[in-house]
Coordinates of C-alpha atoms in Angstrom, one line a residue:
M1118 CA -4.6 -0.7 -17.2
H1119 CA -1.5 -2.7 -18.3
W1120 CA 2.0 -1.2 -18.5
R1121 CA 2.1 -1.9 -22.3
S1122 CA -0.8 0.5 -22.8
F1123 CA 1.7 3.3 -21.9
L1124 CA 4.4 2.3 -24.3
P1125 CA 3.1 3.9 -27.6
Y1126 CA 3.3 7.3 -26.0
S1127 CA 6.4 7.0 -23.7
K1128 CA 9.9 5.7 -23.5
W1129 CA 11.2 4.5 -20.1
K1130 CA 14.3 3.7 -18.2
L1131 CA 14.2 1.7 -14.9
R1132 CA 16.4 2.8 -12.1
S1133 CA 16.8 1.5 -8.6
C1134 CA 17.5 3.1 -5.3
S1135 CA 20.8 1.8 -3.8
N1136 CA 19.4 1.7 -0.3
C1137 CA 16.2 -0.3 -1.0
S1138 CA 14.4 -2.3 -3.6
D1139 CA 12.1 0.5 -4.7
F1140 CA 12.2 1.4 -8.4
F1141 CA 11.3 4.6 -10.2
I1142 CA 10.6 5.5 -13.8
S1143 CA 11.9 8.6 -15.6
C1144 CA 11.6 9.8 -19.2
T1145 CA 14.5 8.9 -21.4
F1146 CA 15.3 7.4 -24.8
H1147 CA 15.3 3.7 -23.9
I1148 CA 12.3 1.4 -24.2
M1149 CA 11.6 -1.2 -21.5
E1150 CA 8.5 -3.4 -21.2
L1151 CA 7.3 -4.1 -17.7
S1152 CA 4.9 -6.9 -16.8
N1153 CA 2.8 -6.1 -13.8
D1154 CA -0.2 -8.3 -14.2
G1155 CA -3.0 -7.5 -11.9
Q1156 CA -1.8 -4.0 -11.2
T1157 CA -4.0 -1.0 -11.6
A1158 CA -2.9 2.4 -12.8
H1159 CA -4.4 5.6 -11.3
T1160 CA -3.8 9.0 -13.0
L1161 CA -3.3 11.4 -10.1
L1162 CA -2.4 14.6 -12.0
Q1163 CA -2.4 15.7 -15.7
L1164 CA -0.3 18.6 -17.1
A1165 CA -0.5 20.1 -20.5
T1166 CA 2.5 21.1 -22.5
S1167 CA 2.2 24.7 -21.5
E1168 CA 2.1 23.7 -17.8
E1169 CA 5.2 21.6 -18.2
E1170 CA 7.0 24.5 -19.8
S1171 CA 6.3 26.6 -16.7
L1172 CA 8.1 24.1 -14.5
K1173 CA 11.2 25.6 -13.0
E1174 CA 14.5 23.9 -12.5
G1175 CA 14.6 22.0 -9.2
I1176 CA 11.6 21.6 -6.9
N1177 CA 8.0 22.3 -8.0
F1178 CA 5.0 21.9 -5.7
L1179 CA 1.7 21.1 -7.5
R1180 CA -1.8 20.4 -6.4
N1181 CA -4.7 18.6 -8.0
K1182 CA -7.6 21.0 -7.4
D1183 CA -10.2 18.3 -7.9
S1184 CA -8.8 15.7 -5.5
G1185 CA -7.0 18.2 -3.2
K1186 CA -3.9 16.0 -3.3
N1187 CA -0.4 17.5 -3.4
F1188 CA 2.6 16.4 -5.5
I1189 CA 6.3 17.3 -6.0
I1190 CA 8.0 17.4 -9.4
Y1191 CA 11.8 17.7 -9.6
K1192 CA 13.2 19.0 -12.9
N1193 CA 16.8 18.6 -13.9
G1194 CA 17.1 19.6 -17.5
E1195 CA 15.1 17.1 -19.5
E1196 CA 14.7 14.7 -16.6
L1197 CA 11.6 14.8 -14.5
R1198 CA 10.9 12.9 -11.3
A1199 CA 7.7 13.0 -9.2
C1200 CA 6.3 11.8 -6.0
K1201 CA 3.3 12.5 -3.7
N1202 CA 3.8 15.3 -1.3
L1203 CA 3.4 12.9 1.6
C1204 CA 6.1 12.0 4.1
K1205 CA 6.8 8.3 4.5
H1206 CA 6.9 8.6 8.2
Q1207 CA 3.5 9.8 9.3
G1208 CA 2.0 11.4 6.3
G1209 CA 3.1 14.9 6.8
T1210 CA 3.3 17.6 4.1
F1211 CA 6.7 18.7 2.6
I1212 CA 7.7 22.3 2.2
K1213 CA 10.8 23.9 0.8
D1214 CA 13.8 23.4 3.0
I1215 CA 15.2 26.9 3.6
E1216 CA 18.6 25.4 4.5
D1217 CA 18.9 23.8 1.1
L1218 CA 20.8 26.0 -1.3
G1219 CA 20.8 23.4 -4.1
N1220 CA 17.0 23.4 -4.5
R1221 CA 16.8 19.6 -4.1
T1222 CA 15.5 19.1 -0.5
V1223 CA 12.1 19.4 1.1
R1224 CA 11.3 19.3 4.8
C1225 CA 8.3 17.6 6.5
T1226 CA 6.2 19.9 8.6
K1227 CA 5.5 17.2 11.2
H1228 CA 8.9 15.9 12.3
N1229 CA 11.4 17.7 10.1
W1230 CA 12.2 14.6 8.0
K1231 CA 14.0 15.8 4.9
L1232 CA 13.8 14.3 1.4
D1233 CA 16.2 14.9 -1.4
V1234 CA 13.8 14.8 -4.4
S1235 CA 16.7 14.6 -6.9
S1236 CA 17.5 11.1 -5.6
M1237 CA 14.2 10.3 -3.7
K1238 CA 16.2 9.4 -0.7
Y1239 CA 15.6 10.7 2.8
V1240 CA 18.5 12.7 4.1
N1241 CA 17.1 13.2 7.6
P1242 CA 17.2 10.6 9.1
P1243 CA 20.3 9.9 7.0
D1244 CA 20.8 6.5 5.3
S1245 CA 17.2 5.5 6.0
F1246 CA 14.3 5.3 3.5
C1247 CA 13.5 5.9 -0.1
Q1248 CA 10.4 7.7 -1.4
E1249 CA 8.0 5.8 -3.7
E1250 CA 8.0 7.6 -7.1
L1251 CA 5.2 8.1 -9.5
V1252 CA 5.3 7.1 -13.1
I1253 CA 5.5 10.0 -15.6
E1254 CA 3.4 9.1 -18.6
R1255 CA 3.6 11.1 -21.9
D1256 CA 0.6 11.6 -24.0
E1257 CA 0.3 12.1 -27.8
E1258 CA 0.2 15.9 -27.4
N1259 CA 3.5 15.9 -25.4
G1260 CA 1.8 16.7 -22.1
F1261 CA 2.2 14.2 -19.3
S1262 CA 0.4 12.6 -16.3
L1263 CA 1.5 11.4 -12.9
V1264 CA 0.5 7.8 -12.6
E1265 CA 0.5 5.5 -9.6
L1266 CA 0.7 1.8 -10.1
S1267 CA -1.0 -0.2 -7.4
P1268 CA -1.0 -4.0 -6.9
P1269 CA -4.4 -5.6 -6.4
N1270 CA -5.8 -5.4 -2.8
P1271 CA -5.1 -8.8 -1.3
W1272 CA -8.3 -8.6 0.8
D1273 CA -10.3 -8.5 -2.5
T1274 CA -9.1 -12.0 -3.3
D1275 CA -12.0 -14.5 -3.0
P1276 CA -14.6 -11.9 -2.0
R1277 CA -17.4 -13.0 0.2
M1278 CA -20.9 -11.6 0.4
V1279 CA -21.7 -9.6 3.6
V1280 CA -24.2 -11.4 5.7
C1281 CA -26.2 -9.5 8.3
L1282 CA -25.1 -10.4 11.8
E1283 CA -27.4 -11.6 14.5
K1284 CA -27.3 -10.0 18.0
G1285 CA -24.6 -11.7 20.0
E1286 CA -23.0 -13.4 17.0
V1287 CA -19.9 -11.1 17.0
Q1288 CA -18.9 -9.5 20.3
V1289 CA -15.7 -7.6 21.0
T1290 CA -14.6 -7.3 24.6
Y1291 CA -11.8 -4.9 25.6
L1292 CA -9.4 -6.3 28.2
T1293 CA -6.7 -3.7 28.4
H1294 CA -4.3 -1.6 26.2
A1295 CA -4.2 -3.4 22.8
C1296 CA -5.9 -6.7 24.0
M1297 CA -9.3 -7.5 22.6
D1298 CA -11.3 -10.7 23.1
L1299 CA -13.4 -11.4 20.0
K1300 CA -16.3 -13.8 19.9
L1301 CA -16.8 -14.7 16.2
G1302 CA -19.6 -17.1 15.9
N1303 CA -18.5 -20.2 17.8
K1304 CA -14.8 -19.2 17.7
R1305 CA -12.8 -16.9 20.0
M1306 CA -9.8 -14.8 19.0
V1307 CA -7.6 -12.6 21.1
F1308 CA -5.4 -9.7 20.1
D1309 CA -2.1 -8.8 21.7
P1310 CA -2.4 -10.0 25.3
W1311 CA -0.5 -7.8 27.7
L1312 CA -2.3 -8.2 31.0
I1313 CA 0.3 -8.3 33.8
G1314 CA 3.8 -6.9 34.4
P1315 CA 5.6 -4.0 32.7
A1316 CA 6.5 -3.4 29.1
F1317 CA 9.8 -2.0 27.8
A1318 CA 11.8 -3.0 30.8
R1319 CA 10.3 -1.1 33.7
G1320 CA 9.0 2.0 31.7
W1321 CA 5.4 1.1 30.9
W1322 CA 2.7 -0.2 33.1
L1323 CA -0.9 -0.9 32.4
L1324 CA -3.3 2.0 32.9
H1325 CA -6.4 -0.2 33.1
E1326 CA -7.2 -3.0 35.5
P1327 CA -7.9 -6.1 33.4
P1328 CA -11.1 -8.1 34.1
C1329 CA -10.4 -10.6 36.8
D1330 CA -11.2 -13.5 34.4
W1331 CA -8.6 -12.5 31.9
L1332 CA -6.6 -15.7 32.1
E1333 CA -9.7 -17.8 31.7
R1334 CA -10.5 -15.8 28.6
L1335 CA -7.1 -16.4 27.1
C1336 CA -7.3 -20.1 27.8
Q1337 CA -10.7 -20.3 26.0
A1338 CA -9.4 -18.6 22.9
D1339 CA -9.2 -20.7 19.7
L1340 CA -6.4 -18.5 18.4
I1341 CA -4.3 -15.5 19.4
Y1342 CA -2.9 -12.8 17.1
I1343 CA 0.3 -11.0 18.2
S1344 CA 1.1 -8.1 16.0
H1345 CA 4.8 -7.5 16.7
M1346 CA 7.6 -8.1 19.2
H1347 CA 7.2 -5.1 21.4
S1348 CA 6.5 -6.1 24.9
D1349 CA 3.2 -4.2 25.2
H1350 CA 1.9 -6.6 22.6
L1351 CA 4.1 -9.7 23.1
S1352 CA 4.2 -9.9 26.9
Y1353 CA 6.2 -12.8 28.2
P1354 CA 4.9 -12.4 31.8
T1355 CA 1.4 -12.8 30.4
L1356 CA 2.3 -15.6 28.1
R1357 CA 4.1 -17.5 30.9
K1358 CA 0.8 -17.6 32.8
L1359 CA -1.0 -18.8 29.7
S1360 CA 1.6 -21.4 28.8
E1361 CA 1.2 -23.0 32.2
K1362 CA -2.4 -23.9 31.4
R1363 CA -2.5 -24.1 27.5
P1364 CA 1.0 -24.4 26.0
D1365 CA -0.5 -25.6 22.7
I1366 CA -2.8 -22.6 22.1
P1367 CA -2.5 -21.6 18.4
I1368 CA -0.7 -18.2 18.1
Y1369 CA -0.4 -16.4 14.8
V1370 CA 2.2 -13.9 13.7
G1371 CA 3.3 -12.3 10.5
K1372 CA 6.5 -13.4 8.6
T1373 CA 8.5 -10.4 9.6
E1374 CA 12.2 -10.0 8.9
R1375 CA 13.0 -10.3 12.6
P1376 CA 10.9 -13.1 13.9
V1377 CA 8.3 -12.0 16.4
F1378 CA 9.2 -14.8 18.8
W1379 CA 12.9 -14.4 18.4
Y1380 CA 13.4 -14.4 22.2
L1381 CA 11.1 -17.3 23.0
N1382 CA 13.7 -20.0 23.8
K1383 CA 15.7 -17.7 26.0
S1384 CA 12.5 -16.5 27.8
G1385 CA 11.7 -19.9 29.2
V1386 CA 8.1 -19.7 28.2
K1387 CA 6.9 -23.0 26.8
L1388 CA 4.6 -22.4 23.8
T1389 CA 4.3 -25.1 21.2
N1390 CA 1.9 -23.9 18.5
I1391 CA 3.3 -20.7 17.0
N1392 CA 2.3 -20.2 13.4
V1393 CA 4.2 -17.8 11.1
V1394 CA 2.0 -16.8 8.2
P1395 CA 2.8 -14.9 4.9
F1396 CA 1.5 -11.4 4.4
G1397 CA -1.5 -10.6 2.3
T1398 CA -3.0 -14.2 2.3
W1399 CA -6.3 -15.2 3.8
Q1400 CA -5.9 -17.7 6.7
E1401 CA -9.1 -19.8 6.9
V1402 CA -10.3 -20.6 10.4
D1403 CA -13.7 -22.1 9.4
E1404 CA -16.3 -21.6 6.7
N1405 CA -17.3 -18.2 8.2
L1406 CA -14.1 -16.9 9.7
R1407 CA -10.8 -15.9 8.1
F1408 CA -8.0 -13.4 8.7
M1409 CA -5.2 -11.7 6.9
I1410 CA -2.0 -10.2 8.3
L1411 CA -0.5 -7.1 6.5
M1412 CA 2.9 -5.5 7.0
D1413 CA 3.6 -1.9 7.9
G1414 CA 4.9 0.4 5.1
V1415 CA 7.5 2.2 7.3
H1416 CA 8.6 -0.7 9.5
P1417 CA 7.9 -3.9 7.5
E1418 CA 10.7 -5.7 9.3
M1419 CA 8.7 -5.8 12.5
D1420 CA 5.2 -4.2 12.5
T1421 CA 2.0 -5.8 11.3
C1422 CA -1.7 -5.2 11.3
I1423 CA -4.7 -7.5 10.7
I1424 CA -8.0 -7.9 8.9
V1425 CA -10.5 -10.3 10.5
E1426 CA -13.5 -11.2 8.3
Y1427 CA -16.6 -13.0 9.6
K1428 CA -19.4 -13.7 7.1
G1429 CA -18.0 -10.9 4.9
N1430 CA -18.0 -8.4 7.8
K1431 CA -14.5 -7.0 8.2
I1432 CA -12.7 -5.9 11.4
L1433 CA -9.6 -3.8 10.7
N1434 CA -6.9 -3.6 13.5
T1435 CA -4.0 -1.3 12.5
V1436 CA -2.4 -1.7 15.9
D1437 CA 0.8 0.4 16.0
C1438 CA 1.6 0.6 12.3
T1439 CA 2.9 4.0 11.1
R1440 CA 1.6 3.4 7.6
P1441 CA -0.3 0.1 7.6
N1442 CA 0.0 -1.7 4.3
G1443 CA 1.7 1.3 2.9
G1444 CA -1.4 3.4 3.4
K1445 CA -3.7 1.1 1.3
L1446 CA -6.4 -0.2 3.5
P1447 CA -10.0 -1.5 3.0
T1448 CA -12.7 1.1 3.3
N1449 CA -16.2 0.8 4.9
V1450 CA -15.2 -2.0 7.2
A1451 CA -17.6 -2.9 10.0
L1452 CA -15.1 -2.1 12.8
M1453 CA -11.8 -0.3 12.9
M1454 CA -9.4 0.0 15.8
S1455 CA -6.1 1.8 16.0
D1456 CA -3.6 3.4 18.3
F1457 CA -4.2 7.1 19.2
A1458 CA -2.3 8.2 22.3
G1459 CA 1.2 9.2 21.3
G1460 CA 4.0 9.3 23.9
A1461 CA 5.4 5.9 22.9
S1462 CA 8.9 7.1 22.4
G1463 CA 11.8 8.5 24.4
F1464 CA 11.8 11.5 22.1
P1465 CA 11.8 14.3 23.2
M1466 CA 11.2 13.8 26.9
T1467 CA 14.4 11.9 27.6
F1468 CA 16.5 14.4 25.6
S1469 CA 18.4 17.4 27.0
G1470 CA 20.9 20.0 25.9
G1471 CA 20.6 22.4 23.0
K1472 CA 17.1 23.2 22.0
F1473 CA 15.7 20.5 24.4
T1474 CA 14.5 22.9 27.1
E1475 CA 11.5 22.0 29.2
E1476 CA 9.5 24.8 27.4
W1477 CA 10.5 23.4 24.0
K1478 CA 9.6 19.8 24.9
S1479 CA 6.3 20.9 26.3
Q1480 CA 5.3 22.8 23.2
F1481 CA 6.6 20.0 21.0
I1482 CA 4.5 17.4 22.9
K1483 CA 1.4 19.6 22.6
T1484 CA 1.9 20.2 18.9
E1485 CA 2.6 16.6 18.1
R1486 CA -0.3 15.2 20.0
K1487 CA -2.6 17.5 18.1
K1488 CA -1.1 16.5 14.8
L1489 CA -1.6 12.8 15.7
L1490 CA -5.2 13.4 16.6
N1491 CA -5.9 15.2 13.3
Y1492 CA -4.1 12.5 11.4
K1493 CA -6.1 9.7 13.0
A1494 CA -9.3 11.6 12.6
Q1495 CA -8.6 12.1 8.9
L1496 CA -7.6 8.4 8.5
V1497 CA -10.9 7.3 10.0
K1498 CA -12.8 9.8 7.8
D1499 CA -11.0 8.5 4.7
L1500 CA -11.6 4.8 5.5
N1501 CA -15.1 5.4 6.7
P1502 CA -15.6 2.4 9.0
R1503 CA -19.1 1.9 10.5
I1504 CA -17.5 1.9 14.0
Y1505 CA -14.2 3.1 15.3
C1506 CA -12.4 2.2 18.6
P1507 CA -9.2 4.0 19.8
F1508 CA -7.0 1.5 21.7
A1509 CA -3.4 0.4 22.1
G1510 CA -2.5 3.6 24.1
Y1511 CA -3.5 2.8 27.6
F1512 CA -0.2 2.8 29.5
V1513 CA 1.3 4.9 32.2
E1514 CA 4.7 5.6 33.6
A1515 CA 3.6 4.4 37.0
H1516 CA 6.9 3.8 38.9
P1517 CA 7.6 6.7 41.3
S1518 CA 11.0 7.3 39.9
D1519 CA 9.3 8.1 36.5
K1520 CA 7.1 10.8 38.0
Y1521 CA 8.7 13.4 35.7
L1522 CA 7.7 11.4 32.6
K1523 CA 4.2 10.7 33.9
E1524 CA 3.6 14.4 34.4
T1525 CA 5.2 15.6 31.2
N1526 CA 4.8 12.9 28.6
L1527 CA 1.1 13.7 28.0
K1528 CA -1.1 11.3 25.9
N1529 CA -4.1 12.0 23.7
D1530 CA -7.6 11.6 25.2
P1531 CA -9.5 9.0 23.2
N1532 CA -12.7 10.9 23.8
E1533 CA -11.2 14.0 22.2
L1534 CA -10.3 11.9 19.1
N1535 CA -13.8 10.4 19.0
K1536 CA -15.3 13.9 19.2
L1537 CA -13.1 15.0 16.2
I1538 CA -14.3 12.0 14.2
G1539 CA -17.9 12.8 15.1
N1540 CA -17.6 16.4 13.9
S1541 CA -16.6 15.3 10.4
S1542 CA -18.3 12.0 9.8
D1543 CA -21.1 9.6 10.7
V1544 CA -18.7 7.0 12.1
L1545 CA -19.9 5.6 15.4
T1546 CA -17.1 5.7 18.0
W1547 CA -16.4 3.6 21.1
T1548 CA -14.1 4.5 24.0
P1549 CA -13.6 1.1 25.7
K1550 CA -13.5 0.3 29.4
P1551 CA -11.9 -2.9 30.6
G1552 CA -14.5 -5.6 30.5
A1553 CA -16.9 -3.6 28.2
T1554 CA -18.4 -5.5 25.2
L1555 CA -19.4 -4.2 21.8
D1556 CA -22.1 -6.2 20.0
L1557 CA -21.3 -5.7 16.4
G1558 CA -24.5 -7.1 15.0
S1559 CA -26.6 -4.9 17.2
L1560 CA -24.8 -1.7 16.3
L1561 CA -24.6 -2.4 12.6
N1562 CA -28.3 -3.0 12.5
D1563 CA -29.2 -0.1 14.7
P1564 CA -26.4 2.4 15.7
T1565 CA -28.7 3.8 18.4
D1566 CA -29.2 0.5 20.1
Q1567 CA -28.4 1.3 23.8
N1568 CA -27.6 -2.4 24.4
G1569 CA -25.0 -2.4 21.6
I1570 CA -22.3 -1.6 24.1
I1571 CA -22.4 -3.3 27.5
D1572 CA -20.2 -1.5 30.1
P1573 CA -18.8 -3.4 33.1
P1574 CA -21.0 -3.5 36.2
P1575 CA -21.0 -0.4 38.5
G1576 CA -18.2 -0.4 40.9
T1577 CA -15.8 -2.3 38.6
K1578 CA -12.3 -1.0 39.0
I1579 CA -11.3 0.8 35.8
F1580 CA -7.8 2.1 36.6
K1581 CA -5.0 0.2 38.2
E1582 CA -3.8 1.4 41.6
S1583 CA -0.9 -1.0 42.2
W1584 CA 1.6 -2.8 39.9
D1585 CA 3.8 -5.2 42.0
F1586 CA 6.9 -3.2 41.2
D1587 CA 9.3 -5.1 43.4
I1588 CA 8.4 -8.5 41.8
Y1589 CA 9.4 -7.3 38.3
L1590 CA 12.2 -4.9 39.2
S1591 CA 14.1 -7.6 41.0
V1592 CA 14.7 -9.3 37.7
F1593 CA 16.7 -6.2 36.5
S1594 CA 18.5 -5.8 39.8
S1595 CA 19.8 -9.4 39.7
S1596 CA 21.6 -8.6 36.4
F1597 CA 23.5 -5.7 38.0
D1598 CA 25.7 -7.9 40.1
D1599 CA 26.3 -10.5 37.4
E1600 CA 29.8 -11.8 37.2
I1601 CA 30.1 -10.6 33.7
F1602 CA 30.4 -7.0 34.8
R1603 CA 33.4 -7.6 37.0
Y1604 CA 35.5 -7.5 33.8
P1605 CA 35.7 -4.2 31.9
S1606 CA 36.3 -6.2 28.7
W1607 CA 32.6 -7.0 28.6
I1608 CA 32.2 -3.7 26.8
K1609 CA 34.3 -4.8 23.8
E1610 CA 32.7 -8.3 23.9
Y1611 CA 29.2 -6.8 23.8
F1612 CA 29.7 -4.3 21.1
T1613 CA 31.7 -6.7 19.0
W1614 CA 28.8 -9.1 19.3
A1615 CA 26.3 -6.3 18.3
G1616 CA 28.1 -6.0 15.0
F1617 CA 27.6 -2.3 14.3
K1618 CA 30.5 -0.4 12.8
G1619 CA 31.7 1.7 9.8
Y1620 CA 29.5 4.6 10.9
N1621 CA 30.9 8.0 12.0
L1622 CA 29.3 8.1 15.4
V1623 CA 31.0 8.3 18.8
L1624 CA 28.9 7.1 21.7
R1625 CA 29.5 7.8 25.4
M1626 CA 27.6 5.4 27.7
I1627 CA 27.2 6.3 31.4
E1628 CA 25.7 4.0 34.0
T1629 CA 23.4 5.7 36.5
D1630 CA 21.1 5.0 39.4
E1631 CA 17.4 5.0 38.9
H1632 CA 17.3 8.9 39.1
F1633 CA 19.9 9.2 36.3
V1634 CA 22.7 10.2 38.6
P1635 CA 26.0 8.7 37.5
L1636 CA 27.1 5.8 39.7
P1637 CA 30.4 6.5 41.4
K1638 CA 31.8 3.1 40.5
G1639 CA 29.7 2.6 37.4
Y1640 CA 31.0 2.2 33.9
N1641 CA 31.6 5.4 31.8
Y1642 CA 33.1 4.6 28.4
L1643 CA 33.3 5.7 24.7
V1644 CA 32.5 3.6 21.6
D1645 CA 33.8 4.8 18.2
F1646 CA 31.6 3.1 15.7
M1647 CA 33.8 4.1 12.8
D1648 CA 36.3 1.4 13.6
L1649 CA 34.6 -0.1 16.7
S1650 CA 37.3 1.0 19.0
F1651 CA 37.0 2.1 22.6
P1652 CA 39.1 5.2 23.1
T1653 CA 39.6 7.1 26.4
E1654 CA 39.0 10.4 24.6
R1655 CA 36.9 11.6 21.7
P1656 CA 38.8 11.4 18.4
E1657 CA 40.0 14.6 16.8
R1658 CA 38.3 14.0 13.4
E1659 CA 34.9 15.5 12.8
H1660 CA 32.2 13.2 14.1
S1661 CA 28.7 12.9 15.4
Y1662 CA 28.5 12.5 19.2
E1663 CA 25.8 11.0 21.3
E1664 CA 25.8 10.7 25.1
I1665 CA 23.5 8.1 26.7
S1666 CA 23.0 7.9 30.4
S1667 CA 21.1 4.8 31.3
R1668 CA 19.8 3.0 34.4
A1669 CA 22.6 0.5 35.2
T1670 CA 20.2 -2.3 36.3
V1671 CA 18.3 -2.1 33.0
M1672 CA 21.3 -1.6 30.8
R1673 CA 23.1 -4.6 32.3
H1674 CA 20.0 -6.7 31.9
V1675 CA 19.8 -5.8 28.2
V1676 CA 23.5 -6.5 27.7
K1677 CA 23.4 -9.8 29.6
H1678 CA 20.4 -11.2 27.7
G1679 CA 21.1 -9.6 24.3
L1680 CA 17.9 -7.7 24.3
L1681 CA 16.9 -5.0 21.9
W1682 CA 17.4 -1.3 22.9
D1683 CA 13.7 -0.6 22.6
D1684 CA 13.7 -1.4 26.3
L1685 CA 16.0 1.5 26.8
Y1686 CA 14.7 4.0 24.4
I1687 CA 10.9 3.4 24.3
G1688 CA 11.0 2.4 27.9
F1689 CA 12.4 5.8 29.0
Q1690 CA 15.5 4.1 30.7
T1691 CA 17.9 6.7 29.2
R1692 CA 18.7 10.4 29.1
I1693 CA 20.2 11.4 25.8
Q1694 CA 22.3 14.3 24.5
R1695 CA 23.5 14.6 20.9
N1696 CA 25.6 16.8 18.8
P1697 CA 24.7 17.6 16.1
D1698 CA 21.0 17.2 16.7
I1699 CA 20.5 14.4 14.2
Y1700 CA 18.6 11.2 14.5
H1701 CA 21.0 8.4 13.5
H1702 CA 18.7 6.0 11.9
Q1703 CA 21.3 3.4 11.1
F1704 CA 22.5 3.2 14.6
W1705 CA 19.1 3.1 16.3
N1706 CA 17.6 0.8 13.7
H1707 CA 20.5 -1.7 14.3
F1708 CA 20.2 -1.7 18.1
Q1709 CA 16.4 -1.7 18.1
I1710 CA 15.8 -4.3 15.4
K1711 CA 18.9 -5.9 13.9
L1712 CA 20.9 -7.2 16.8
P1713 CA 21.8 -10.9 16.6
L1714 CA 19.1 -13.4 17.4
T1715 CA 21.2 -15.2 20.0
P1716 CA 22.7 -13.4 23.0
P1717 CA 26.5 -13.1 23.6
D1718 CA 28.1 -16.3 24.8
W1719 CA 29.0 -15.0 28.2
E1720 CA 30.0 -18.5 29.5
V1721 CA 32.8 -18.6 26.9
F1722 CA 33.7 -15.0 27.8
L1723 CA 33.9 -15.8 31.5
D1724 CA 36.0 -18.9 30.9
Q1725 CA 38.5 -16.8 28.9
E1726 CA 38.6 -14.1 31.5
K1727 CA 39.2 -16.5 34.3
A1728 CA 41.9 -18.3 32.3
N1729 CA 43.5 -14.9 31.8
D1730 CA 43.3 -14.2 35.5
A1731 CA 44.9 -17.6 36.3
T1732 CA 47.7 -16.9 33.9
L1733 CA 48.4 -13.5 35.4
Q1734 CA 48.4 -14.9 38.9
N1735 CA 50.9 -17.6 37.9
C1736 CA 53.1 -15.0 36.3
N1737 CA 53.0 -12.9 39.5
I1738 CA 53.9 -15.9 41.6
M1739 CA 56.9 -16.7 39.4

């Protein structure tokens, strides 16, 4: 259906959200033609005139009894605005926010995100996202429909006939975490190789022991896909080993706002064949094989997922995406794989104070893991792949100093998820072991084929028992004694370089040992981001306050190299208190994604400090 087919019955005005490029349509007395060639319009809910008259001022919750889908309509006099009752974060359901006296705000039942439906902006987290709106289409009888406009699915471009696969033609071997080795005809493709070393500074370690021939497998690959820049997917220790043998191996990444390989030159890893490709476009490998990278709907600036197609048979890997491709994905694919575990965040286990008691955190973890399991099970049911594999969640807080996190930051069991899926669908599920191989052709032709999945030989080590902690932790320790940190002015230099200010947040940073005990001679300082000042006491004005205690070795390593704060937050290298209890999206988004691409110029800084010291000494002599 084309936009112009709506115009005889409706009059439209286009508005834009000030925080993003999303647009919404509302009924008004101005006519505007829109050209959206190729888009399709789906009517999600129809209301008769009498039903419209029953709408009350403010928030109205509605449900399509046929589809079971829920919607929100906001009424302000003659103006109506509408959206799906679906949180942008992880697909939770909104309910009335009892703290809202203006009848404009709804609250998500999953993570308490709040949406102001009068503006379609999220207010918790503040200054973050906008909600996609639905079109309100008037009919000739003055009733209306809620209509969703959808662009064409990019994977439907140049469709190919599905060809039955021979046994052994397509094989998927699990290596560890999110790393899969795919044999696709006479080509080999590898996903997200993290096979040695830690991720997120020293916080994550591999749960599974990779097959002993992992490096040989990487070297034999025709291409590698790396989904995003997080170090459990882009592992520089792993890539360093690979680059020593095959520096020219083709690696493909999506064209994200922050380049996936932004740190490559600083890392010292020599890779010479990195290919950045646009989203939603088929990349042809040979006459039978192609792939398409898609962006995440919540974090398009960094997260991606991929569709691999061989002879018309699709493999969908959603990786870590919160809402891959905005929730629009191909159905009935041959194989789907996704994350499942949870626990990949510093929240809430690294938080304390206020409500963050051990009892509250334990109950929160239990509830959230269950919600995630149900969400993933429903997603698999909706997409209806022939085979599903939970992966990208096999990590452990292995270092002895993180024993508390290992015992409390519980993860979902992949077998429990697969059981849930089996209870509500006919989808075949696979819980992978390192070195196990799934033969796609065998299982598509006969799901009961006992040779369709070949487990590693008996006696193969499944779980890691040692991680070479000292080798990797020495890298962080070396940063602690760097000359930079002899000068307290590094604090101003670093946060000025970071470039975040004009935000009413005061931050206290405290350096600690590895058990989060403040260092007697460590730095303990305030940063006022309103004017980027460094006061000795908190300002008298009303302000948000956050206190971050961090392992000094890791914090100084992050500062020295200009790394993103994911190493601190996702890597469990901090302990956090905040007042009020608000997630400051702008602050964390900046320090986790938007820091400058090049590190601070510490050589210039040191030259200046030494010059200042020399001048001071000369003055003292005189």
